[in-house]
Coordinates of C-alpha atoms in Angstrom, one line a residue:
Chain A
M298 CA 273.9 114.4 297.6
K299 CA 274.7 117.2 295.1
F300 CA 276.6 114.6 293.0
I301 CA 273.6 112.2 293.1
N302 CA 271.2 114.9 292.1
G303 CA 273.5 115.9 289.2
F304 CA 274.0 112.3 288.1
T305 CA 270.2 111.5 288.4
A306 CA 269.4 114.6 286.4
K307 CA 271.8 113.6 283.7
I308 CA 270.3 110.1 283.5
V309 CA 266.8 111.5 283.4
L310 CA 267.8 113.9 280.6
L311 CA 269.5 111.1 278.7
F312 CA 266.4 108.9 279.1
I313 CA 264.2 111.7 277.8
F314 CA 266.6 112.3 274.9
F315 CA 266.4 108.6 273.9
L316 CA 262.6 108.6 274.2
L317 CA 262.3 111.7 272.0
G318 CA 264.9 110.2 269.6
C319 CA 262.8 107.0 269.2
G320 CA 259.7 108.9 268.5
S321 CA 261.1 111.5 266.2
R322 CA 262.7 109.0 263.7
G323 CA 259.3 107.5 262.9
E324 CA 257.6 110.8 262.8
S325 CA 260.2 112.5 260.7
V326 CA 260.0 109.5 258.2
N327 CA 256.2 110.1 258.0
Q328 CA 256.6 113.8 257.7
D329 CA 259.1 113.4 254.8
L330 CA 256.7 110.9 253.2
I331 CA 253.8 113.3 253.4
Q332 CA 255.9 116.1 252.1
D333 CA 257.0 114.0 249.1
L334 CA 253.4 113.1 248.4
K335 CA 252.4 116.8 248.4
N336 CA 255.2 117.5 245.9
L337 CA 254.2 114.6 243.6
T338 CA 252.6 115.8 240.4
A339 CA 250.7 112.6 239.8
F340 CA 249.0 112.9 243.2
D341 CA 245.7 114.8 243.1
S342 CA 244.8 115.6 246.6
K343 CA 241.2 116.5 245.5
K344 CA 240.6 113.1 244.0
H345 CA 242.9 110.8 245.9
K346 CA 241.8 110.3 249.5
V347 CA 244.0 107.3 250.3
V348 CA 247.5 106.5 249.2
L349 CA 248.8 102.9 249.3
I350 CA 252.6 102.7 249.1
M351 CA 253.6 99.2 248.0
P352 CA 257.2 97.9 248.0
S353 CA 257.6 94.7 246.0
S354 CA 259.9 93.0 248.4
G355 CA 260.1 92.9 252.2
C356 CA 257.4 91.5 254.5
S357 CA 256.1 88.9 252.0
G358 CA 252.9 88.1 253.8
C359 CA 252.0 91.8 254.2
I360 CA 252.8 92.6 250.6
A361 CA 250.8 89.6 249.4
A362 CA 247.7 90.7 251.4
V363 CA 248.0 94.3 250.0
E364 CA 248.4 93.0 246.4
E365 CA 245.4 90.7 246.8
F366 CA 243.4 93.7 248.0
V367 CA 244.5 95.8 245.0
R368 CA 243.7 93.1 242.5
D369 CA 240.1 93.1 243.8
N370 CA 239.6 96.8 244.8
K371 CA 240.3 99.6 242.5
F372 CA 238.5 102.6 244.0
P373 CA 239.0 105.9 242.1
S374 CA 239.8 107.6 245.4
L375 CA 242.8 105.2 245.9
F376 CA 246.2 106.1 244.7
L377 CA 248.9 103.5 244.4
I378 CA 252.6 104.0 244.6
L379 CA 254.7 101.0 243.4
T380 CA 258.1 101.4 244.9
N381 CA 261.4 99.4 245.3
S382 CA 260.3 97.2 242.4
V383 CA 262.4 96.1 239.5
S384 CA 259.8 95.4 236.8
Q385 CA 256.9 97.7 236.1
K386 CA 255.6 95.2 233.5
D387 CA 255.5 92.4 236.1
A388 CA 253.8 94.7 238.7
V389 CA 251.2 95.9 236.3
Y390 CA 250.4 92.4 235.2
R391 CA 250.4 91.0 238.8
L392 CA 248.1 93.7 240.1
N393 CA 245.9 93.8 237.0
L394 CA 246.6 97.5 236.3
V395 CA 246.5 97.3 232.5
N396 CA 243.4 99.5 232.4
P397 CA 243.0 100.5 236.0
L398 CA 240.1 102.3 237.6
C399 CA 242.5 103.8 240.1
D400 CA 245.6 105.8 239.4
Y401 CA 249.1 104.6 240.1
F402 CA 252.7 106.0 240.2
W403 CA 255.7 103.9 239.3
D404 CA 258.4 105.1 241.7
S405 CA 261.5 104.3 239.6
N406 CA 263.7 106.7 241.7
K407 CA 262.6 105.1 245.0
T408 CA 261.5 108.4 246.4
F409 CA 259.0 106.6 248.6
Y410 CA 261.4 103.9 249.7
D411 CA 263.8 104.8 252.5
S412 CA 266.2 101.9 252.9
K413 CA 267.3 103.2 256.3
D414 CA 263.7 103.1 257.6
S415 CA 263.3 99.7 259.4
E416 CA 259.6 99.8 258.4
A417 CA 260.3 100.2 254.7
I418 CA 259.7 96.5 254.3
Y419 CA 256.0 97.0 255.0
P420 CA 253.3 98.6 252.8
K421 CA 252.0 101.9 254.1
I422 CA 248.6 103.5 253.9
V423 CA 248.3 107.3 254.0
Y424 CA 244.9 108.7 254.9
W425 CA 245.2 112.1 253.3
N426 CA 243.9 115.0 255.2
D427 CA 243.6 117.8 252.6
G428 CA 242.6 120.5 255.1
D429 CA 245.6 119.8 257.4
W430 CA 247.8 117.6 255.2
L431 CA 250.7 117.6 257.6
N432 CA 248.5 115.7 259.9
S433 CA 247.6 113.0 257.4
R434 CA 247.5 109.6 259.1
V435 CA 250.1 107.0 258.2
V436 CA 249.2 103.3 258.9
I437 CA 251.8 100.6 258.5
V438 CA 250.5 97.2 257.2
K439 CA 252.4 94.7 259.4
P440 CA 251.6 91.6 261.4
E441 CA 251.1 93.7 264.6
N442 CA 248.4 95.6 262.8
P443 CA 246.1 92.9 261.4
N444 CA 243.0 95.2 260.9
A445 CA 244.8 97.7 258.6
M446 CA 243.3 96.3 255.4
V447 CA 239.8 95.9 256.8
E448 CA 240.0 99.5 258.0
L449 CA 241.1 100.6 254.6
W450 CA 238.2 98.8 252.8
D451 CA 235.7 100.3 255.3
Y452 CA 237.1 103.8 254.7
L453 CA 237.0 103.5 250.9
I454 CA 233.5 102.0 250.8
N455 CA 232.2 104.8 253.0
L456 CA 233.6 107.3 250.6
K457 CA 231.8 105.7 247.8
F458 CA 228.3 105.4 249.4
Chain V
M112 CA 303.4 88.5 283.6
K113 CA 303.4 85.1 281.9
R114 CA 300.3 84.2 284.0
Y115 CA 298.5 87.3 282.8
L116 CA 299.4 86.7 279.2
S117 CA 298.1 83.1 279.4
I118 CA 294.8 84.3 280.9
I119 CA 294.4 86.9 278.2
L120 CA 295.3 84.4 275.5
S121 CA 292.8 81.8 277.0
L122 CA 290.1 84.5 277.1
F123 CA 290.8 85.4 273.5
V124 CA 290.5 81.8 272.5
V125 CA 287.3 81.3 274.4
L126 CA 285.8 84.5 273.1
S127 CA 286.7 83.7 269.5
C128 CA 285.2 80.2 269.6
G129 CA 281.8 80.1 267.9
Q130 CA 282.4 83.4 266.2
P131 CA 281.6 83.4 262.5
R132 CA 284.8 82.9 260.4
V133 CA 286.0 84.1 257.1
L134 CA 287.1 81.6 254.4
E135 CA 290.2 83.0 252.6
L136 CA 291.0 81.6 249.1
P137 CA 294.5 81.9 247.5
L138 CA 295.1 84.0 244.4
T139 CA 296.3 82.7 241.1
S140 CA 298.0 84.2 238.1
E141 CA 295.7 86.6 236.2
R142 CA 293.8 85.2 233.3
K143 CA 294.0 86.5 229.7
V144 CA 291.2 88.9 229.0
L145 CA 289.1 87.9 226.0
L146 CA 287.4 90.3 223.7
G147 CA 284.2 92.2 224.6
P148 CA 280.9 91.6 222.8
Q149 CA 281.1 91.5 219.0
E150 CA 277.4 92.1 218.5
I151 CA 274.1 92.9 220.2
L152 CA 271.2 90.7 219.4
K153 CA 267.5 91.3 220.0
V154 CA 264.7 89.0 221.0
P155 CA 261.3 90.5 221.1
L156 CA 258.9 89.7 224.0
D157 CA 255.1 90.3 223.9
S158 CA 253.3 92.8 226.1
V159 CA 252.7 90.5 229.0
T160 CA 255.7 88.1 229.2
S161 CA 258.1 89.2 231.9
L162 CA 261.6 90.4 231.1
F163 CA 262.8 88.1 233.9
N164 CA 262.1 84.5 233.3
S165 CA 264.4 82.4 235.4
L166 CA 263.2 79.2 233.7
N167 CA 264.9 79.3 230.3
E168 CA 267.3 77.0 228.4
S169 CA 269.6 77.0 225.4
I170 CA 268.7 74.0 223.2
I171 CA 269.6 72.7 219.8
I172 CA 266.8 71.4 217.4
N173 CA 267.9 69.9 214.1
G174 CA 271.3 71.5 214.5
M175 CA 269.7 75.0 215.0
P176 CA 270.1 77.0 218.2
K177 CA 266.9 77.9 220.1
L178 CA 266.0 79.6 223.3
L179 CA 263.2 78.1 225.4
I180 CA 261.5 80.3 227.9
F181 CA 258.8 79.4 230.4
S182 CA 256.9 82.5 231.4
Q183 CA 255.7 82.1 235.0
N184 CA 253.5 85.2 234.6
T185 CA 251.4 83.6 231.9
N186 CA 252.2 79.8 232.1
R187 CA 253.4 79.8 228.6
L188 CA 256.3 77.9 227.0
I189 CA 257.9 80.0 224.3
Q190 CA 260.5 78.8 221.8
Y191 CA 262.6 81.3 219.9
D192 CA 264.7 80.7 216.9
I193 CA 268.0 82.4 217.6
N194 CA 269.0 83.1 214.0
S195 CA 265.7 84.9 213.2
G196 CA 264.8 86.1 216.7
L197 CA 261.3 85.0 216.0
I198 CA 258.9 83.0 218.1
E199 CA 258.6 79.4 216.7
R200 CA 256.3 77.9 219.3
D201 CA 254.1 79.5 222.0
V202 CA 252.2 77.0 224.1
L203 CA 249.8 77.8 227.0
F204 CA 249.7 75.5 230.0
P205 CA 246.3 75.9 231.8
K206 CA 246.3 77.0 235.4
E207 CA 244.0 74.1 236.4
G208 CA 243.3 70.7 235.2
P209 CA 245.4 67.7 234.1
D210 CA 247.8 69.8 232.0
A211 CA 248.5 72.4 234.8
L212 CA 252.0 72.9 236.0
T213 CA 251.3 73.7 239.6
G214 CA 253.8 75.2 242.0
I215 CA 256.3 76.4 239.4
D216 CA 257.8 79.1 241.6
F217 CA 261.1 79.8 243.6
S218 CA 263.7 77.0 243.1
S219 CA 261.7 75.3 240.4
G220 CA 263.5 73.8 237.4
M221 CA 263.0 73.1 233.7
H222 CA 265.0 70.8 231.4
Y223 CA 264.5 70.0 227.7
V224 CA 265.3 66.4 226.8
N225 CA 263.5 66.3 223.5
S226 CA 260.3 67.6 222.0
D227 CA 258.3 64.8 223.7
S228 CA 260.1 65.1 227.1
I229 CA 260.3 68.5 228.8
I230 CA 260.9 68.1 232.5
F231 CA 259.4 70.6 235.0
M232 CA 260.1 70.4 238.7
S233 CA 258.2 72.2 241.5
S234 CA 260.4 72.4 244.6
S235 CA 257.6 73.8 246.8
M236 CA 255.1 71.1 245.8
G237 CA 257.6 68.3 245.5
K238 CA 256.4 67.4 242.0
I239 CA 258.0 66.5 238.7
F240 CA 256.1 66.9 235.5
L241 CA 256.8 65.3 232.1
A242 CA 255.3 67.4 229.3
N243 CA 255.6 67.6 225.6
E244 CA 256.1 70.6 223.3
L245 CA 252.3 70.8 222.6
G246 CA 251.5 71.6 226.3
K247 CA 250.3 68.2 227.4
V248 CA 251.5 67.0 230.8
Y249 CA 251.5 63.2 230.3
S250 CA 253.0 62.1 233.6
K251 CA 253.4 63.5 237.2
F252 CA 255.6 62.2 239.9
D253 CA 255.3 62.9 243.6
V254 CA 258.7 63.4 245.2
L255 CA 257.6 64.9 248.5
N256 CA 259.3 63.2 251.5
D257 CA 260.1 63.9 255.1
S258 CA 263.8 64.3 255.0
I259 CA 264.8 66.2 251.9
V260 CA 263.6 68.9 249.5
L261 CA 264.5 68.7 245.9
G262 CA 265.9 71.9 244.5
S263 CA 268.7 74.3 245.4
F264 CA 268.2 77.6 247.3
D265 CA 268.1 79.8 244.2
L266 CA 265.6 81.4 241.8
R267 CA 265.9 78.2 239.7
S268 CA 267.3 74.8 240.3
Q269 CA 269.6 73.2 237.7
L270 CA 268.3 69.9 236.4
A271 CA 270.3 67.2 234.5
Y272 CA 269.1 64.1 232.7
R273 CA 270.9 60.8 232.1
N274 CA 269.5 57.4 231.1
G275 CA 266.0 57.7 232.4
S276 CA 266.9 59.6 235.6
L277 CA 266.6 63.2 236.7
F278 CA 269.4 64.7 238.8
V279 CA 268.8 67.7 241.0
Q280 CA 270.4 69.2 244.1
S281 CA 268.6 68.4 247.3
L282 CA 268.6 70.0 250.7
P283 CA 267.6 68.6 254.1
K284 CA 264.2 69.6 255.5
R285 CA 264.8 71.7 258.6
V286 CA 261.3 72.6 259.8
G287 CA 260.2 70.3 262.7
R288 CA 263.4 68.4 262.8
N289 CA 266.2 68.1 265.3
K290 CA 269.3 70.0 264.1
S291 CA 271.5 67.0 265.1
E292 CA 269.9 65.0 262.3
F293 CA 271.7 66.9 259.7
A294 CA 274.6 68.4 261.7
N295 CA 277.2 66.4 259.7
R296 CA 275.5 66.5 256.4
R297 CA 277.1 66.8 253.1
L298 CA 275.8 68.5 250.0
T299 CA 273.8 66.0 247.9
I300 CA 272.6 65.5 244.4
S301 CA 269.4 63.4 244.2
E302 CA 268.6 61.1 241.4
Y303 CA 265.0 60.3 240.5
N304 CA 264.5 57.3 238.2
F305 CA 261.3 57.7 236.1
K306 CA 261.0 53.9 235.6
D307 CA 261.1 52.5 239.1
K308 CA 260.3 55.9 240.8
K309 CA 263.2 55.4 243.1
L310 CA 264.9 58.4 244.7
T311 CA 268.6 58.0 245.4
Q312 CA 270.9 60.5 247.2
H313 CA 274.4 61.0 246.0
P314 CA 276.5 62.7 248.8
L315 CA 279.2 65.0 247.4
Y316 CA 282.2 63.8 249.3
F317 CA 284.7 66.3 247.9
T318 CA 283.2 69.4 249.5
E319 CA 285.0 69.6 252.9
V320 CA 284.7 73.3 253.0
Y321 CA 280.9 73.0 253.5
Q322 CA 281.4 70.7 256.4
E323 CA 284.0 72.9 258.1
Y324 CA 282.1 76.2 257.7
S325 CA 278.5 77.2 258.1
F326 CA 277.6 79.2 255.0
S327 CA 274.3 80.7 254.0
Q328 CA 272.1 78.4 251.9
Q329 CA 272.6 80.4 248.7
L330 CA 276.4 79.7 249.0
Q331 CA 275.5 76.0 249.0
S332 CA 273.6 76.1 245.7
V333 CA 275.6 73.9 243.3
G334 CA 275.9 74.5 239.6
F335 CA 276.0 71.3 237.7
V336 CA 275.5 70.0 234.1
F337 CA 275.7 66.6 232.5
S338 CA 278.1 66.1 229.6
K339 CA 276.9 63.5 227.1
S340 CA 280.2 63.3 225.4
L341 CA 282.2 62.8 228.6
D342 CA 279.4 60.8 230.3
R343 CA 280.2 62.8 233.4
F344 CA 278.6 65.4 235.5
I345 CA 280.4 68.7 235.8
I346 CA 280.0 70.4 239.2
S347 CA 280.8 73.9 240.3
Y348 CA 280.5 74.9 244.0
P349 CA 280.2 78.5 244.9
L350 CA 283.2 78.3 247.1
S351 CA 285.6 75.9 245.5
D352 CA 288.4 77.0 243.1
S353 CA 288.0 73.7 241.2
L354 CA 285.4 72.1 239.0
Y355 CA 284.7 68.5 239.6
L356 CA 283.9 65.7 237.1
T357 CA 282.0 62.8 238.5
D358 CA 279.7 59.9 237.6
F359 CA 278.3 59.8 241.2
K360 CA 279.7 56.3 241.6
N361 CA 283.4 55.8 241.9
Y362 CA 284.9 58.4 239.6
Y363 CA 285.8 62.0 240.4
E364 CA 288.4 64.4 239.2
S365 CA 289.1 67.9 240.2
I366 CA 290.1 70.6 237.6
P367 CA 291.4 73.9 238.8
F368 CA 289.3 76.8 237.4
K369 CA 289.9 79.8 239.6
S370 CA 288.9 83.4 239.4
N371 CA 290.8 86.0 241.4
L372 CA 287.4 87.7 242.1
V373 CA 286.7 84.9 244.6
K374 CA 288.9 85.7 247.5
R375 CA 286.8 85.4 250.7
A376 CA 283.5 84.2 252.0
F377 CA 281.8 84.9 255.3
E378 CA 280.2 82.4 257.5
Q379 CA 276.6 83.2 258.4
D380 CA 276.2 85.0 261.8
S381 CA 272.6 84.3 262.7
K382 CA 273.0 86.5 265.8
N383 CA 273.7 89.6 263.7
K384 CA 270.9 92.0 265.0
E385 CA 271.7 94.6 262.3
I386 CA 270.0 92.5 259.7
A387 CA 266.3 91.2 259.8
P388 CA 266.3 87.4 260.4
E389 CA 264.5 86.8 257.1
R390 CA 267.4 88.5 255.2
I391 CA 270.3 87.0 257.1
S392 CA 271.0 84.2 254.6
S393 CA 270.8 86.6 251.6
Y394 CA 273.0 89.1 253.4
Y395 CA 276.0 86.7 254.0
N396 CA 275.5 85.4 250.4
W397 CA 275.8 88.8 248.9
L398 CA 278.7 89.9 251.2
S399 CA 280.8 86.9 250.0
D400 CA 282.7 86.3 246.8
A401 CA 281.4 83.3 244.9
Y402 CA 281.2 81.2 241.8
I403 CA 277.5 81.6 240.9
Q404 CA 276.9 79.9 237.6
L405 CA 278.1 77.1 235.3
M406 CA 277.2 77.0 231.6
Y407 CA 278.2 74.2 229.3
D408 CA 278.1 74.0 225.5
E409 CA 277.7 70.3 224.6
S410 CA 278.5 70.7 221.0
S411 CA 281.9 72.4 221.5
G412 CA 282.7 71.1 225.0
Y413 CA 283.4 74.6 226.2
I414 CA 282.7 75.3 229.9
Y415 CA 281.9 78.8 231.2
R416 CA 282.1 79.6 234.9
V417 CA 280.7 82.9 236.3
A418 CA 282.5 84.4 239.3
R419 CA 281.4 87.5 241.3
S420 CA 282.8 89.6 244.1
G421 CA 280.8 90.3 247.2
I422 CA 279.0 93.7 247.8
S423 CA 279.3 96.0 250.8
H424 CA 276.9 96.3 253.7
E425 CA 275.8 99.7 252.4
Q426 CA 275.1 98.3 248.9
F427 CA 273.0 95.5 250.4
E428 CA 271.0 98.0 252.5
A429 CA 270.4 100.0 249.4
S430 CA 269.3 96.9 247.4
D431 CA 272.1 97.6 245.0
F432 CA 273.1 94.1 243.8
Y433 CA 275.4 95.1 241.0
T434 CA 278.8 93.5 241.6
T435 CA 282.0 92.9 239.7
K436 CA 281.6 89.8 237.6
E437 CA 283.7 87.8 235.1
V438 CA 283.1 84.7 233.1
L439 CA 286.0 82.2 232.9
V440 CA 286.3 80.2 229.7
M441 CA 287.6 76.6 229.4
D442 CA 287.8 74.5 226.2
G443 CA 286.8 70.9 225.8
N444 CA 290.2 69.7 226.7
F445 CA 290.1 71.6 230.0
N446 CA 292.5 74.3 229.0
V447 CA 291.6 77.7 230.4
K448 CA 291.3 80.1 227.5
G449 CA 290.8 83.3 229.5
K450 CA 288.1 85.4 231.0
I451 CA 285.4 87.9 229.9
S452 CA 284.5 90.9 232.0
H453 CA 280.8 91.2 232.8
S454 CA 278.6 94.2 233.3
G455 CA 277.5 93.0 236.8
S456 CA 273.9 92.7 235.8
S457 CA 272.0 89.5 236.5
L458 CA 273.0 86.8 234.1
M459 CA 269.7 85.2 233.6
Y460 CA 269.7 84.1 229.9
H461 CA 272.4 82.5 227.7
F462 CA 272.5 80.5 224.6
F463 CA 275.2 78.9 222.4
D464 CA 275.6 78.9 218.6
R465 CA 278.4 77.8 216.3
D466 CA 280.5 80.9 217.1
G467 CA 280.4 80.9 220.8
I468 CA 278.1 82.2 223.6
S469 CA 275.6 85.0 224.0
W470 CA 274.1 86.3 227.3
N471 CA 271.6 88.9 228.3
A472 CA 273.0 92.5 228.1
N473 CA 272.8 94.7 231.2
F474 CA 269.1 95.0 232.1
R475 CA 269.6 98.4 233.8
E476 CA 271.3 99.9 230.7
F477 CA 269.4 98.3 227.9
N478 CA 265.9 97.9 229.5
M479 CA 265.2 99.8 232.7
S480 CA 266.8 103.1 231.8
R481 CA 265.0 103.0 228.4
N482 CA 261.7 102.0 230.0
N483 CA 261.7 99.0 227.6
E484 CA 260.7 95.6 229.1
D485 CA 259.5 94.2 225.8
T486 CA 262.9 93.2 224.3
L487 CA 265.7 90.9 225.4
Y488 CA 269.1 92.2 224.4
F489 CA 272.0 89.7 224.1
E490 CA 275.7 90.3 224.0
K491 CA 277.3 87.9 221.5
Y492 CA 280.9 86.7 222.1
E493 CA 282.7 84.8 219.3
I494 CA 284.8 82.3 221.2
Y495 CA 285.4 79.3 218.8

């Protein structure tokens, strides 16, 4: 009985450890991302309320949807980070950022692209919480989250009017 | 004891069946290393034309070397004079209307026959366009069909032209079809005749390695050119140590042209859970050594074959696609002259002149690190 109790306890502990491990990887990625944003000189937390992090390769459908959104919507409160992309010239032309109404950052050092993160292939939206920036909300634009771009548009338009 | 051994052996055989295999290629004596670049040439781009235009071609007009670039960003065909580095012609194709070149994207092709016949091929739309140098599309051909797709699995498809026919690699359509329909397939080159609009497939019977192994689609992308002087097609497979000369009828000849960089290639393991399904084909392509490009100078008869070694799993994960590369050089009499070491950057552009060959310099070193995407730099090699 004593053996069973000990064994069960170990299994439960292991299970909890795995559960915590799963959760903490995604959270720590987001925490790192928020910290990197906070440290980014080009990012103005007073002006920029939403950050859109756009890889140029990965989930092609998700990236195409975000690029289409950016071509049509350049709110001043939106801040773009173009990451894991080879050509700045191509990206600027593709997204119509020659004289943009919103600011963007060309992430040549891939600071905002963690190749070990399984969700790096998706664009990310950061709803910046300036009062409690560590609790800023990170939304992944992926097929399982089809309302991500509608929610973003609603948020930006409500900031405007 | 013997019984146990035979059980273990049987188990081993059963377990190893169906496992992805590795193709090992033999080594040869090392090639003579030819000189490095003798000169760096510059070709200016405008503020919107991309640095990376996979549709480009080295052509000769009135005996003078030119570089033709189709900018997919802007739908423009730009002709550079190599000697002056200046733009000689800049033609805009509209995005809509009768002169639009629709669907020029991944796997598309372009081939200059003469100023009145520039061939464009859209793999995704299944269309061939005949245009002239003034930007007029004067004929369109629909080549969509149920069994094959024209084009190789690459950024661009190589096109060749001979006697009123266009030649391009073709691949079987997989979506919605039973796998058994193309289980024993061979690589094929399709011939499209512009006069009778007939599509003929030429199976490549000398590529057993692709029947025996299951490689990623990129490792099945054939490099091929047509030699007018030989009246033969020259074919380079990513995983064959020889070049092949053929007329697609009854003549073929193999010519050994090996690089020691190409030592092994990995079969595709579609069950590999470490890699996202949409990246599996690319993963096994990049892990493998391969011959990735064939360049041919019609005026001198010289043949250039680009070989590269595979990258590591870690490099692939970090999107670091720089690899060890070399260019093998063969003269018009099929004598191997040697090899030229390459920077490992993408080899996207090349052109020929009376002295030899030039190809784009390392993009990372010459462009990205200098934040300059408005100039193409070329390394010039004097070979002849």
